[in-house]
PDB file of C-alpha atoms in Angstrom:
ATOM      1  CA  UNK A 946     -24.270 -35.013 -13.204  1.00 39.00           C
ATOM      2  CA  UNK A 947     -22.802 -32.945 -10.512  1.00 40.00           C
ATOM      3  CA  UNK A 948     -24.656 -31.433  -7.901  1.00 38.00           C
ATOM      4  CA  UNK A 949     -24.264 -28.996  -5.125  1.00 40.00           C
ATOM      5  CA  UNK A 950     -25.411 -29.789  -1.164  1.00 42.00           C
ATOM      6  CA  UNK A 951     -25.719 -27.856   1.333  1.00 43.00           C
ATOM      7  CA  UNK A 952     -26.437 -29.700   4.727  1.00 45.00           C
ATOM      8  CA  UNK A 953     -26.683 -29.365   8.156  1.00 36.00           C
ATOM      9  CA  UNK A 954     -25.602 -32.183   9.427  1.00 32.00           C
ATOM     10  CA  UNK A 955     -22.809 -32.175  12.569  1.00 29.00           C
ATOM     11  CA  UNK A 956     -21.537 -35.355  13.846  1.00 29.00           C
ATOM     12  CA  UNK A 957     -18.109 -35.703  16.328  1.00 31.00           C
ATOM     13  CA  UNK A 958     -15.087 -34.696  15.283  1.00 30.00           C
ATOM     14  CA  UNK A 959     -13.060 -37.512  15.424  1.00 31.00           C
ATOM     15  CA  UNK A 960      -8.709 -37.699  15.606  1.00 30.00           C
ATOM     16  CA  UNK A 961      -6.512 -40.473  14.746  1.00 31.00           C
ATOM     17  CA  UNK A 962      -2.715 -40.182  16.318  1.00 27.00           C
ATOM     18  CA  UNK A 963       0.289 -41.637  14.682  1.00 30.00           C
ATOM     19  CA  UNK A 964       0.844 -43.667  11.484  1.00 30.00           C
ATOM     20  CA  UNK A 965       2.560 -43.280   8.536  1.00 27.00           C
ATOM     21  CA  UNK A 966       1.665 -40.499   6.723  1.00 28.00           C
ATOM     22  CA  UNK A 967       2.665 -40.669   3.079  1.00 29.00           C
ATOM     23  CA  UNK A 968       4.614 -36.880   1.638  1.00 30.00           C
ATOM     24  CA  UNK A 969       6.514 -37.022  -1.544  1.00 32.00           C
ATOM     25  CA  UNK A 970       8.756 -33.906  -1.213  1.00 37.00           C
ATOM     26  CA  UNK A 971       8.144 -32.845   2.483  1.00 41.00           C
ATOM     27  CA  UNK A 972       9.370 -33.460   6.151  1.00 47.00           C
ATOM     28  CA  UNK A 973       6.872 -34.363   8.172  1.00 49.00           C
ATOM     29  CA  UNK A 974       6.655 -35.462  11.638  1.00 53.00           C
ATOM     30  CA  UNK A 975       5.089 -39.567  11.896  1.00 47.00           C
ATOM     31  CA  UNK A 976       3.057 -38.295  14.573  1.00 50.00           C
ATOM     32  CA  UNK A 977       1.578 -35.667  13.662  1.00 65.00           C
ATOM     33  CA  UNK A 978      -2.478 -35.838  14.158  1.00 67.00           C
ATOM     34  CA  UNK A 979      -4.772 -36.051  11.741  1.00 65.00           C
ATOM     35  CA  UNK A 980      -8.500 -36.122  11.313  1.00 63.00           C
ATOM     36  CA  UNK A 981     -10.960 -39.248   9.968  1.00 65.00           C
ATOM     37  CA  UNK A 982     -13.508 -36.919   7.967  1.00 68.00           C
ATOM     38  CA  UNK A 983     -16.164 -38.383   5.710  1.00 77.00           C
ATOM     39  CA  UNK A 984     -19.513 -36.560   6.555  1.00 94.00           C
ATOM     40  CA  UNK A 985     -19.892 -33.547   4.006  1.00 97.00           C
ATOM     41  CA  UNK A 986     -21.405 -30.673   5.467  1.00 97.00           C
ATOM     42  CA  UNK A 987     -21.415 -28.297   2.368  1.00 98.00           C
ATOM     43  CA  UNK A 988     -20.238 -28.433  -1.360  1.00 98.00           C
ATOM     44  CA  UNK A 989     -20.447 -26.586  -4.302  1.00 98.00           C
ATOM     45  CA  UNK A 990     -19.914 -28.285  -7.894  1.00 98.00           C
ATOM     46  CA  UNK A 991     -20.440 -25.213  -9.827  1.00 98.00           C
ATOM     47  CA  UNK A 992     -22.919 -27.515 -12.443  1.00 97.00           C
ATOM     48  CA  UNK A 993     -25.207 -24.448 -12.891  1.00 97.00           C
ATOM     49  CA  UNK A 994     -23.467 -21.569 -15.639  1.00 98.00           C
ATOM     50  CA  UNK A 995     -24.003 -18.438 -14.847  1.00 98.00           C
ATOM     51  CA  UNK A 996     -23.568 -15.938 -11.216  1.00 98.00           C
ATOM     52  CA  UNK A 997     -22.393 -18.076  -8.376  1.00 98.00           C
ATOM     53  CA  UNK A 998     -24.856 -19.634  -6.328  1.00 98.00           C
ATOM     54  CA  UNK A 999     -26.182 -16.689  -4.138  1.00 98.00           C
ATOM     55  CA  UNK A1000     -27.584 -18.546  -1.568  1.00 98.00           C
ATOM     56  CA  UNK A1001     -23.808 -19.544  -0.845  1.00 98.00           C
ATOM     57  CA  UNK A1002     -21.181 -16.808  -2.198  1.00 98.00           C
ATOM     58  CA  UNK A1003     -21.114 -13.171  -1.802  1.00 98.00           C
ATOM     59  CA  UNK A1004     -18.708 -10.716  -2.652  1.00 98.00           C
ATOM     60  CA  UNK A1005     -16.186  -8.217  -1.021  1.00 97.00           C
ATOM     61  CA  UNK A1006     -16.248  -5.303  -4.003  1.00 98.00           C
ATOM     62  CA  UNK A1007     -14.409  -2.268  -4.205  1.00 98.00           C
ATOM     63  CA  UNK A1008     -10.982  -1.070  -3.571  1.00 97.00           C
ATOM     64  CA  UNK A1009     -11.203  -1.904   0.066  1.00 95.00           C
ATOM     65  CA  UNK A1010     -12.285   1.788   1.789  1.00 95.00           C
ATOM     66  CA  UNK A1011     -16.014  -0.142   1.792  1.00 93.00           C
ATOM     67  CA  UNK A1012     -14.314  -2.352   4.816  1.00 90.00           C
ATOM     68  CA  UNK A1013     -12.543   0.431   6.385  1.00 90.00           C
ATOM     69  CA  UNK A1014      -8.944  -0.349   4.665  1.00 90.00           C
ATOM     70  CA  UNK A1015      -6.782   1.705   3.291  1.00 93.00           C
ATOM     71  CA  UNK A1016      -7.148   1.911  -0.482  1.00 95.00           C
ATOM     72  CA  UNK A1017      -5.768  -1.205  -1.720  1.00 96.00           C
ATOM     73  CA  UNK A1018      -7.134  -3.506   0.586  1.00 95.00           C
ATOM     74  CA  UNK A1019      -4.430  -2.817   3.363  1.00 92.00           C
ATOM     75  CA  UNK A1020      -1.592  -3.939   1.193  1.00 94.00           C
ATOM     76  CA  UNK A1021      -1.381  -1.750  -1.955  1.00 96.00           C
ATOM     77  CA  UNK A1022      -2.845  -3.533  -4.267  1.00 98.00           C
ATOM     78  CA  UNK A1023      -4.013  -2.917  -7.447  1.00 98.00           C
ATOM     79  CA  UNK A1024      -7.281  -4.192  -8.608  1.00 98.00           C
ATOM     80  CA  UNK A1025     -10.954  -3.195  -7.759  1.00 98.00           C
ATOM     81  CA  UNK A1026     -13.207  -6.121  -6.369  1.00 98.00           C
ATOM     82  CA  UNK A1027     -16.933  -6.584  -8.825  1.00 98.00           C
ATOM     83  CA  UNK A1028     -19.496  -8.730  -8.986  1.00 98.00           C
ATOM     84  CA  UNK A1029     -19.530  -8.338 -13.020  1.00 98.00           C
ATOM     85  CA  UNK A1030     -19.621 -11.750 -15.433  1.00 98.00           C
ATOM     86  CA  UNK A1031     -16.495  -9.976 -16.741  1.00 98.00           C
ATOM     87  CA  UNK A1032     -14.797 -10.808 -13.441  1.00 98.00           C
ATOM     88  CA  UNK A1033     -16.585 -13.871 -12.166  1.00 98.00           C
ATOM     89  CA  UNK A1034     -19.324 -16.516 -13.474  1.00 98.00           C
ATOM     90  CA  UNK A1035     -19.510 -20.592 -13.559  1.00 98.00           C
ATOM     91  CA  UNK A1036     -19.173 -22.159 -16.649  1.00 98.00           C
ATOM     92  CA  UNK A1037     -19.088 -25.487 -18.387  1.00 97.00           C
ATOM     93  CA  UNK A1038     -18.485 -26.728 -14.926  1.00 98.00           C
ATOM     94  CA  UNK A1039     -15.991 -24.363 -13.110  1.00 98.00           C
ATOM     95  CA  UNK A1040     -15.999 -21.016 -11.083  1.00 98.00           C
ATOM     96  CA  UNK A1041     -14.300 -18.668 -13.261  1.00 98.00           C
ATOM     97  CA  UNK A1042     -12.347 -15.861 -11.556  1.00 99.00           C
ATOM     98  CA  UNK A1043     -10.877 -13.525 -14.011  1.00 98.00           C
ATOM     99  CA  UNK A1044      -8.593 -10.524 -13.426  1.00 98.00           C
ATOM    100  CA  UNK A1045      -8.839  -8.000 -16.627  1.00 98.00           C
ATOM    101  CA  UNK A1046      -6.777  -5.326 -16.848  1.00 98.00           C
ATOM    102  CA  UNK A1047      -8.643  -1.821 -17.671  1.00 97.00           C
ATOM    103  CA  UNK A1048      -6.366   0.810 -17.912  1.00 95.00           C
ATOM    104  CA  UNK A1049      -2.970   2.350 -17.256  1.00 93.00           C
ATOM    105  CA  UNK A1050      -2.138   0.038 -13.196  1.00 91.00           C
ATOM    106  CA  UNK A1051      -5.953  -0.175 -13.500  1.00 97.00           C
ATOM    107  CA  UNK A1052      -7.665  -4.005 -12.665  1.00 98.00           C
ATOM    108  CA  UNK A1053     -10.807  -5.513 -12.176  1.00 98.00           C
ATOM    109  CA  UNK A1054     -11.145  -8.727 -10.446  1.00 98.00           C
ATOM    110  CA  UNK A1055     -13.775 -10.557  -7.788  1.00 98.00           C
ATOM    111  CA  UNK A1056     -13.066 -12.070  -4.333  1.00 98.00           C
ATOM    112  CA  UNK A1057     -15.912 -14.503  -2.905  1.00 98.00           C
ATOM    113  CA  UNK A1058     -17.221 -14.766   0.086  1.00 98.00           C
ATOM    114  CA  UNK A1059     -19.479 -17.187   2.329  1.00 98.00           C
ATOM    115  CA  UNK A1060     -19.434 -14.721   5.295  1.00 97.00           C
ATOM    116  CA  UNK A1061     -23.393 -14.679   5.295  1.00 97.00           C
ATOM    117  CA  UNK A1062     -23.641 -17.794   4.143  1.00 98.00           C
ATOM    118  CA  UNK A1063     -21.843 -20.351   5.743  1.00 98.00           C
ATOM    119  CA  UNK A1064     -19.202 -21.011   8.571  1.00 98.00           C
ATOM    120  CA  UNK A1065     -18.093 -23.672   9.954  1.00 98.00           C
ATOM    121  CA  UNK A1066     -15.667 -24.559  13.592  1.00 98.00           C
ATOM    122  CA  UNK A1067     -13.149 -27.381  12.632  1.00 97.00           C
ATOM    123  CA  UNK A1068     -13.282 -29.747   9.555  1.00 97.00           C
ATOM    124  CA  UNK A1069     -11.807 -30.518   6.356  1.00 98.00           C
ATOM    125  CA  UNK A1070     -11.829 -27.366   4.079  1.00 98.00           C
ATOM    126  CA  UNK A1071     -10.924 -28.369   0.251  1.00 98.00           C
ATOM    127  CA  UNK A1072     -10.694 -27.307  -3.405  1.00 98.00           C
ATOM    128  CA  UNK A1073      -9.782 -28.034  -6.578  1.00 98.00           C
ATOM    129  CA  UNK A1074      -8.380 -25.478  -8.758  1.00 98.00           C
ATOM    130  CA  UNK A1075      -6.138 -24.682 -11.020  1.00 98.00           C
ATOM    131  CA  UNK A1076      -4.044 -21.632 -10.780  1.00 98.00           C
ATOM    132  CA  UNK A1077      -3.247 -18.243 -13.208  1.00 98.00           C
ATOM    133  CA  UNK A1078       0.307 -16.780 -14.349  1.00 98.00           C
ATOM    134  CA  UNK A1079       2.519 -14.052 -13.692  1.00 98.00           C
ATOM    135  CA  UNK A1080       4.531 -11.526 -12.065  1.00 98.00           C
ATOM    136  CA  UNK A1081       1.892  -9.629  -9.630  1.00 98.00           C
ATOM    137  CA  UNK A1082      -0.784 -11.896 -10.075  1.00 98.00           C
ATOM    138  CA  UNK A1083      -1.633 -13.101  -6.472  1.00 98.00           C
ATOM    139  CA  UNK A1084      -4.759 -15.914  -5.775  1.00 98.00           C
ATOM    140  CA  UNK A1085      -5.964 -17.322  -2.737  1.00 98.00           C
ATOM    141  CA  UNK A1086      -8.394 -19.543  -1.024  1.00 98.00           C
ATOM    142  CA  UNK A1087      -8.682 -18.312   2.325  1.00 98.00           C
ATOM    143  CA  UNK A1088     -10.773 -18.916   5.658  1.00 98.00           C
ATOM    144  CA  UNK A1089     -11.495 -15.739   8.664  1.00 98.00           C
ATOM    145  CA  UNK A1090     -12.874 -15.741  11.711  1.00 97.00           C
ATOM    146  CA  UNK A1091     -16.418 -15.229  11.446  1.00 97.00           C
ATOM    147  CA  UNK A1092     -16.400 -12.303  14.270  1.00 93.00           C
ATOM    148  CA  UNK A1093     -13.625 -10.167  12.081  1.00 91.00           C
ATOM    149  CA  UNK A1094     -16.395  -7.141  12.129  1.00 88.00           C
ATOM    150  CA  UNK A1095     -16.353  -6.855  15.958  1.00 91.00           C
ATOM    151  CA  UNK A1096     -12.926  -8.595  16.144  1.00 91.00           C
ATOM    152  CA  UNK A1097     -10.351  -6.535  14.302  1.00 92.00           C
ATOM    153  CA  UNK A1098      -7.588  -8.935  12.369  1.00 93.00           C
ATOM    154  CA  UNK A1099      -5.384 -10.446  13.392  1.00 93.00           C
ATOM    155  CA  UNK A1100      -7.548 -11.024  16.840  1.00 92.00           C
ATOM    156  CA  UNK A1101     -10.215 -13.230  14.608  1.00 95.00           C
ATOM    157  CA  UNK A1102      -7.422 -15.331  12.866  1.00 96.00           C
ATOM    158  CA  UNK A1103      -6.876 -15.856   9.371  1.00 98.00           C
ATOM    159  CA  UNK A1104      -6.034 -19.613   7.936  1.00 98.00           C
ATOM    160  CA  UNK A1105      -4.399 -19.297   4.507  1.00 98.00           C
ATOM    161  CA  UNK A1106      -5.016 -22.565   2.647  1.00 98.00           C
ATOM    162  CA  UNK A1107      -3.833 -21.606  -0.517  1.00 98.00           C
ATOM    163  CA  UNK A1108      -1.481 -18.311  -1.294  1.00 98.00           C
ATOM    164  CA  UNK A1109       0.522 -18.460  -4.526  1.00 97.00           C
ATOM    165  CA  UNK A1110       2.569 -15.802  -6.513  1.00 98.00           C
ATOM    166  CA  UNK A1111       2.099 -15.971 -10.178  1.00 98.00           C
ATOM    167  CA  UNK A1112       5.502 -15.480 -10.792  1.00 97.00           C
ATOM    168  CA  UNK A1113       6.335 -19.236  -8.893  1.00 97.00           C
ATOM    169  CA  UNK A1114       4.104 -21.260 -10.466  1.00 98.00           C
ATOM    170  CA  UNK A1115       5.780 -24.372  -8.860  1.00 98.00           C
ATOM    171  CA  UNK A1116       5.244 -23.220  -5.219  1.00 98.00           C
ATOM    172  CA  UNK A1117       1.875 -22.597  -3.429  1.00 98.00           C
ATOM    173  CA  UNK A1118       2.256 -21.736   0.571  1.00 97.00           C
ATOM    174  CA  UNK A1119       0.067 -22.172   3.422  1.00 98.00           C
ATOM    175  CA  UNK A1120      -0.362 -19.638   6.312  1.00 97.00           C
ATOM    176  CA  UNK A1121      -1.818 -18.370   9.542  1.00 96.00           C
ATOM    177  CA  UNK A1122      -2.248 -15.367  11.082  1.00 95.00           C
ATOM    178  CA  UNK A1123      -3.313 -14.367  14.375  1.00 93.00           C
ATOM    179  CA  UNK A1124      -2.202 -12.003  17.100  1.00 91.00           C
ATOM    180  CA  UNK A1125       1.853 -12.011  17.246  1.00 86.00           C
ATOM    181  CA  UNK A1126       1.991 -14.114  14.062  1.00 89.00           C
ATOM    182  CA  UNK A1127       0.851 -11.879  11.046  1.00 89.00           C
ATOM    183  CA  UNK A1128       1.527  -9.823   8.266  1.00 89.00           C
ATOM    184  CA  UNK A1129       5.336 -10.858   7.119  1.00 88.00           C
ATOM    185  CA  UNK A1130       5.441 -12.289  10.638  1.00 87.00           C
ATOM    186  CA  UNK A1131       3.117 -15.107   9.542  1.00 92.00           C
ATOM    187  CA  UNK A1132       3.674 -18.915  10.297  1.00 93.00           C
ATOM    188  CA  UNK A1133       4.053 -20.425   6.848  1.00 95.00           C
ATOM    189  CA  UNK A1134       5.766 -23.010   4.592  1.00 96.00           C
ATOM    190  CA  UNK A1135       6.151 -23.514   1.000  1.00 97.00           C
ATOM    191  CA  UNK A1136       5.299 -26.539  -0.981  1.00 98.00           C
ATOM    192  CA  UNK A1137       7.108 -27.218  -4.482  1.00 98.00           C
ATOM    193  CA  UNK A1138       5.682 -29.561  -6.633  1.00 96.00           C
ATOM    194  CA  UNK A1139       9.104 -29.595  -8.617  1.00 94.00           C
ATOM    195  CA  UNK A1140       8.594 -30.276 -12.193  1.00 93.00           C
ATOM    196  CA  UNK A1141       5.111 -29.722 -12.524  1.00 95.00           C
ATOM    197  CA  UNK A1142       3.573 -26.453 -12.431  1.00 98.00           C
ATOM    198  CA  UNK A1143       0.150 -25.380 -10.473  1.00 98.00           C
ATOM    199  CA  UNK A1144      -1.109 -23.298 -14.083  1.00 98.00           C
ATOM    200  CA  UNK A1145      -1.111 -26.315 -16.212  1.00 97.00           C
ATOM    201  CA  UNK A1146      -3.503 -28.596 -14.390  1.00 97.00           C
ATOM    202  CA  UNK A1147      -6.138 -28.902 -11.236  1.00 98.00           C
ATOM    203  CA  UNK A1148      -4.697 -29.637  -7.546  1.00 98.00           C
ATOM    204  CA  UNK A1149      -6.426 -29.628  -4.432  1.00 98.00           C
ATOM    205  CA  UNK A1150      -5.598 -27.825  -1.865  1.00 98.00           C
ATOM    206  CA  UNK A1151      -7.173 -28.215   1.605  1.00 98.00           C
ATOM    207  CA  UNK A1152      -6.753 -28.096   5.230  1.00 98.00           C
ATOM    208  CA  UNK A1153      -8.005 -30.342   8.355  1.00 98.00           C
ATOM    209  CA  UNK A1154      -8.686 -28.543  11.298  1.00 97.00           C
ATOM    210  CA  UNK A1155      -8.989 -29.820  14.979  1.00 97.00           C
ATOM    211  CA  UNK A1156      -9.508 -27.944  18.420  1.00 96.00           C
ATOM    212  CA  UNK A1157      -5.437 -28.460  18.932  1.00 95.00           C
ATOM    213  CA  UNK A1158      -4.108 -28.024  15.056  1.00 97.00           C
ATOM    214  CA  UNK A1159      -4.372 -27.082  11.544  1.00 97.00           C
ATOM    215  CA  UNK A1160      -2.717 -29.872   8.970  1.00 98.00           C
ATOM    216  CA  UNK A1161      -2.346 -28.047   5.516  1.00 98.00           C
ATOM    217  CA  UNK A1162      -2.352 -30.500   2.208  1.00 98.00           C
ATOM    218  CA  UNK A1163      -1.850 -30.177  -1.776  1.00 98.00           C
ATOM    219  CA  UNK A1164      -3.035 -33.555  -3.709  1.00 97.00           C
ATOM    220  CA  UNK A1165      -3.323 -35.455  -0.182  1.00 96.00           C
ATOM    221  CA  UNK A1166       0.254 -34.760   0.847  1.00 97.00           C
ATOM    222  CA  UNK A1167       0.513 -33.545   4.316  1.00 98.00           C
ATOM    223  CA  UNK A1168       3.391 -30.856   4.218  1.00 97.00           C
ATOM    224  CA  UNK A1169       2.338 -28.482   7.530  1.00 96.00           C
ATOM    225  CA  UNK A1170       0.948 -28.802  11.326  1.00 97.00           C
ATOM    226  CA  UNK A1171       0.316 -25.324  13.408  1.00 95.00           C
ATOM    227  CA  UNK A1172      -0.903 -25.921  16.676  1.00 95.00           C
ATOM    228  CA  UNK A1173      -0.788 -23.548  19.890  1.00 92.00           C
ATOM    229  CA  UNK A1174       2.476 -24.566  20.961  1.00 90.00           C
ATOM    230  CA  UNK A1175       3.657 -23.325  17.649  1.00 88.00           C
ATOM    231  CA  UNK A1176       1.807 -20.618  17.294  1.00 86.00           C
ATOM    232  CA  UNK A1177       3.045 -19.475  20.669  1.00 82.00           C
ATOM    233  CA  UNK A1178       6.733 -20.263  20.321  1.00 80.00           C
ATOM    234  CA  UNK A1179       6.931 -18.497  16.807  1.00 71.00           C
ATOM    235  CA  UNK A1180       5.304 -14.688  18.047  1.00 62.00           C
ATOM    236  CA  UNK A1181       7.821 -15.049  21.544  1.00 63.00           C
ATOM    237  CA  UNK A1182      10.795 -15.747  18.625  1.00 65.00           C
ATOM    238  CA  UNK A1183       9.597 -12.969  16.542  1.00 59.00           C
ATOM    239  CA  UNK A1184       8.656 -10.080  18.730  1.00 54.00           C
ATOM    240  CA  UNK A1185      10.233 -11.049  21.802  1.00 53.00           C
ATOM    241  CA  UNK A1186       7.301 -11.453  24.461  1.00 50.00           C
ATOM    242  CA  UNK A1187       5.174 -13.876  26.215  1.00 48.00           C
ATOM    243  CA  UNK A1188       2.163 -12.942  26.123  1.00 53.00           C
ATOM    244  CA  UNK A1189       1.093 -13.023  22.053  1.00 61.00           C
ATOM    245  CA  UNK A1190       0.803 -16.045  20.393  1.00 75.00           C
ATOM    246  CA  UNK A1191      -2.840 -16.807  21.081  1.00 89.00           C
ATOM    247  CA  UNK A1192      -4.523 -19.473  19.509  1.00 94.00           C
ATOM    248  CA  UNK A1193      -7.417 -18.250  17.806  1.00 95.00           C
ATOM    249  CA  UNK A1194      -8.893 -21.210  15.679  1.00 97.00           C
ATOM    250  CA  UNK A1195     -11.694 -22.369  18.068  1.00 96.00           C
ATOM    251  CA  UNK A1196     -14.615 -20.231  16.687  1.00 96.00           C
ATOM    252  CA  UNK A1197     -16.436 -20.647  12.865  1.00 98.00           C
ATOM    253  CA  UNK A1198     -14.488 -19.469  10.058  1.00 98.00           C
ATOM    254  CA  UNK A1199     -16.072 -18.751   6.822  1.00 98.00           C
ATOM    255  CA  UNK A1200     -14.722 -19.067   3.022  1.00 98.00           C
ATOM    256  CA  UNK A1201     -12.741 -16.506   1.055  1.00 98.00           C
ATOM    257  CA  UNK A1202     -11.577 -17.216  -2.793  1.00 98.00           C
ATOM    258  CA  UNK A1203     -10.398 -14.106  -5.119  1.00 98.00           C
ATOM    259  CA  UNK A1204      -7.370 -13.148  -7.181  1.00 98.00           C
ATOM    260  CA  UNK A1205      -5.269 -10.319  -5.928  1.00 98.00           C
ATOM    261  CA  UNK A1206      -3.209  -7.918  -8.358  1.00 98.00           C
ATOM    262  CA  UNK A1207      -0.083  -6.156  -7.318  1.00 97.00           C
ATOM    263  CA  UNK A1208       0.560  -4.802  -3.791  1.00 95.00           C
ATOM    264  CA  UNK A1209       3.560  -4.922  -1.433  1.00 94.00           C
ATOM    265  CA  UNK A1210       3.313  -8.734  -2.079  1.00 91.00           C
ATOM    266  CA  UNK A1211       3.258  -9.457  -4.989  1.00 93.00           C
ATOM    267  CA  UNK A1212       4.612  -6.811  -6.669  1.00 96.00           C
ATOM    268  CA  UNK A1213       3.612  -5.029  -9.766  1.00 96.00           C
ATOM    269  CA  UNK A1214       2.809  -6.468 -13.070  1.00 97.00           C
ATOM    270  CA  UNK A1215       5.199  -5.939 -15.703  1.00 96.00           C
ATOM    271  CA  UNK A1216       5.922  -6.448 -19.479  1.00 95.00           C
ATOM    272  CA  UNK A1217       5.352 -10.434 -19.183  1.00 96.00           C
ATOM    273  CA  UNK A1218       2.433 -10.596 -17.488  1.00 97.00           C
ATOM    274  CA  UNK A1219      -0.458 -11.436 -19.500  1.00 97.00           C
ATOM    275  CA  UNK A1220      -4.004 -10.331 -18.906  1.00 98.00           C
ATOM    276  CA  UNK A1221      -6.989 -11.570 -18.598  1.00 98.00           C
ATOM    277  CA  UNK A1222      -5.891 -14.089 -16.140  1.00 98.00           C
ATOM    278  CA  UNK A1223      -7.822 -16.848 -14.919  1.00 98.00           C
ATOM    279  CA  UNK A1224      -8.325 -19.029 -11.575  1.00 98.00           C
ATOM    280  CA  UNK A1225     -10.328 -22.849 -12.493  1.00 98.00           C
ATOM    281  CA  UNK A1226     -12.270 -24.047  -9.680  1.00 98.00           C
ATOM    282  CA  UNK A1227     -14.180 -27.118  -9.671  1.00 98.00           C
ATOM    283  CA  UNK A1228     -15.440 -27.541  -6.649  1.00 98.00           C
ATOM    284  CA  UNK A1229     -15.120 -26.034  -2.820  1.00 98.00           C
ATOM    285  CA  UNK A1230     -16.212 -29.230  -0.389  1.00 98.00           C
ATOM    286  CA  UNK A1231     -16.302 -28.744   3.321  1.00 98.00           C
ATOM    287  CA  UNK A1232     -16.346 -32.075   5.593  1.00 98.00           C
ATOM    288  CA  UNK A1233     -17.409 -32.821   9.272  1.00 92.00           C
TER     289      UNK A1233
END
């Protein structure tokens, strides 16, 4: 029977350079670092059906005014955030995230959050889920900076473990954003699982994090490094300055999950798209 823990426990971070690192349809550099993580810190199994575990997940709702956006969540979009069954529950197993159409460009969906919950400062952040389909349908599994309320994005960085347009259902991209590297100005690459598709069946997507670099995986394949020389030579490329660039991934970051509809990225909906639409997750597991 699964079971969800929630521990405490912190024991050193440890890092293992060079090696071969095996990536079936990616360029990667041999030495790259990676991390040796086995102590679980936090997981959810989503074994109980109904509301999410409360004593873990929370919820952005609304249309984004609540946080002091612009309606539309700073990008346009369409949907309204609720806590309702309709939107999100666990069943037989899974987190359930649905986006329902309600009207005329009207949506409903949820977005998750372990802001009051749980954070955590480095680590292996992973889950397995499979994805929903079509044009304007936009789900993520995200981490921010746990001081975003006093620390304005970008400043609190944003780590992007899973982004993924509807429309692509072969490509999923990993991103981050801090100050000179944000928005459409973002460091991020694309990884194509070629003749498979990420709406037919359950991939994991995570990320290992270290004071120096953020590794970004699907299924175990390494396909990504950031680290602060990156981060600093892609904002002097882009904007043309010195001084941006900052790396700001050495503080707790804390858990987002939620589908997005329509916006400046994605787009719209249109005649193809299909509603409801549905993001599987099986677990979320967070590692030490």
């Amino acid at each position: 029977m699964k079971q969800r823990k929630f521990l405490n426990t912190i024991i050193a971070f440890s890092f293992l350079v060079g090696g071969t690192l095996l990536v079936t349809n990616c360029e990667v550099d041999e030495t790259q670092k990676v991390a040796n993580l086995t102590n679980l810190v936090m997981s959810d199994e989503f074994d109980v059906d109904g509301a999410p575990d409360p004593d873990l997940w929370g919820y952005d709702l609304g249309d984004g005014t609540a946080q002091g956006l612009p309606a539309g969540w700073g990008n346009n979009e369409l949907q309204v955030y609720t806590d309702s069954p309709d939107n999100v529950s666990v069943e037989n197993g899974l987190l359930v995230i649905t986006a329902r159409q309600v009207g005329a460009n009207q949506y409903t969906s949820a977005r998750l959050t372990t802001q009051v919950n749980f954070d955590q400062q480095y680590g292996r952040f992973e889950a397995r889920m499979r994805l929903p389909l079509g044009k304007g349908i936009w789900p993520a599994f995200w981490l921010l900076g746990n001081d975003c309320d006093e620390n304005p994005w970008p400043q609190c960085g944003e780590i992007d473990v899973m982004e993924y347009l509807g429309d692509a259902p072969t490509v999923i991209f990993g991103s981050a954003h801090g100050p000179g590297y944000n928005g459409g100005d973002s460091i991020s690459k694309e990884y194509d699982l070629g003749n498979d598709r990420f709406d037919t069946g359950f991939h994991v997507f995570g990320i290992e994090w270290g004071p120096d670099f953020i590794n970004y995986y699907v299924d175990g394949d390494l396909y990504q490094q950031i680290t602060p020389e990156i981060t600093a030579e892609e904002a002097i490329e882009k904007d043309g300055i010195t001084n941006p660039g900052e790396w700001v991934f050495n503080r707790p970051f804390y858990i987002i999950m939620n589908i997005a509809v329509g916006g400046d990225l994605p787009g719209a909906p249109n005649a193809d798209t299909v509603f409801p639409q549905r993001m599987f997750v099986d677990y979320v597991r967070v590692y030490n």
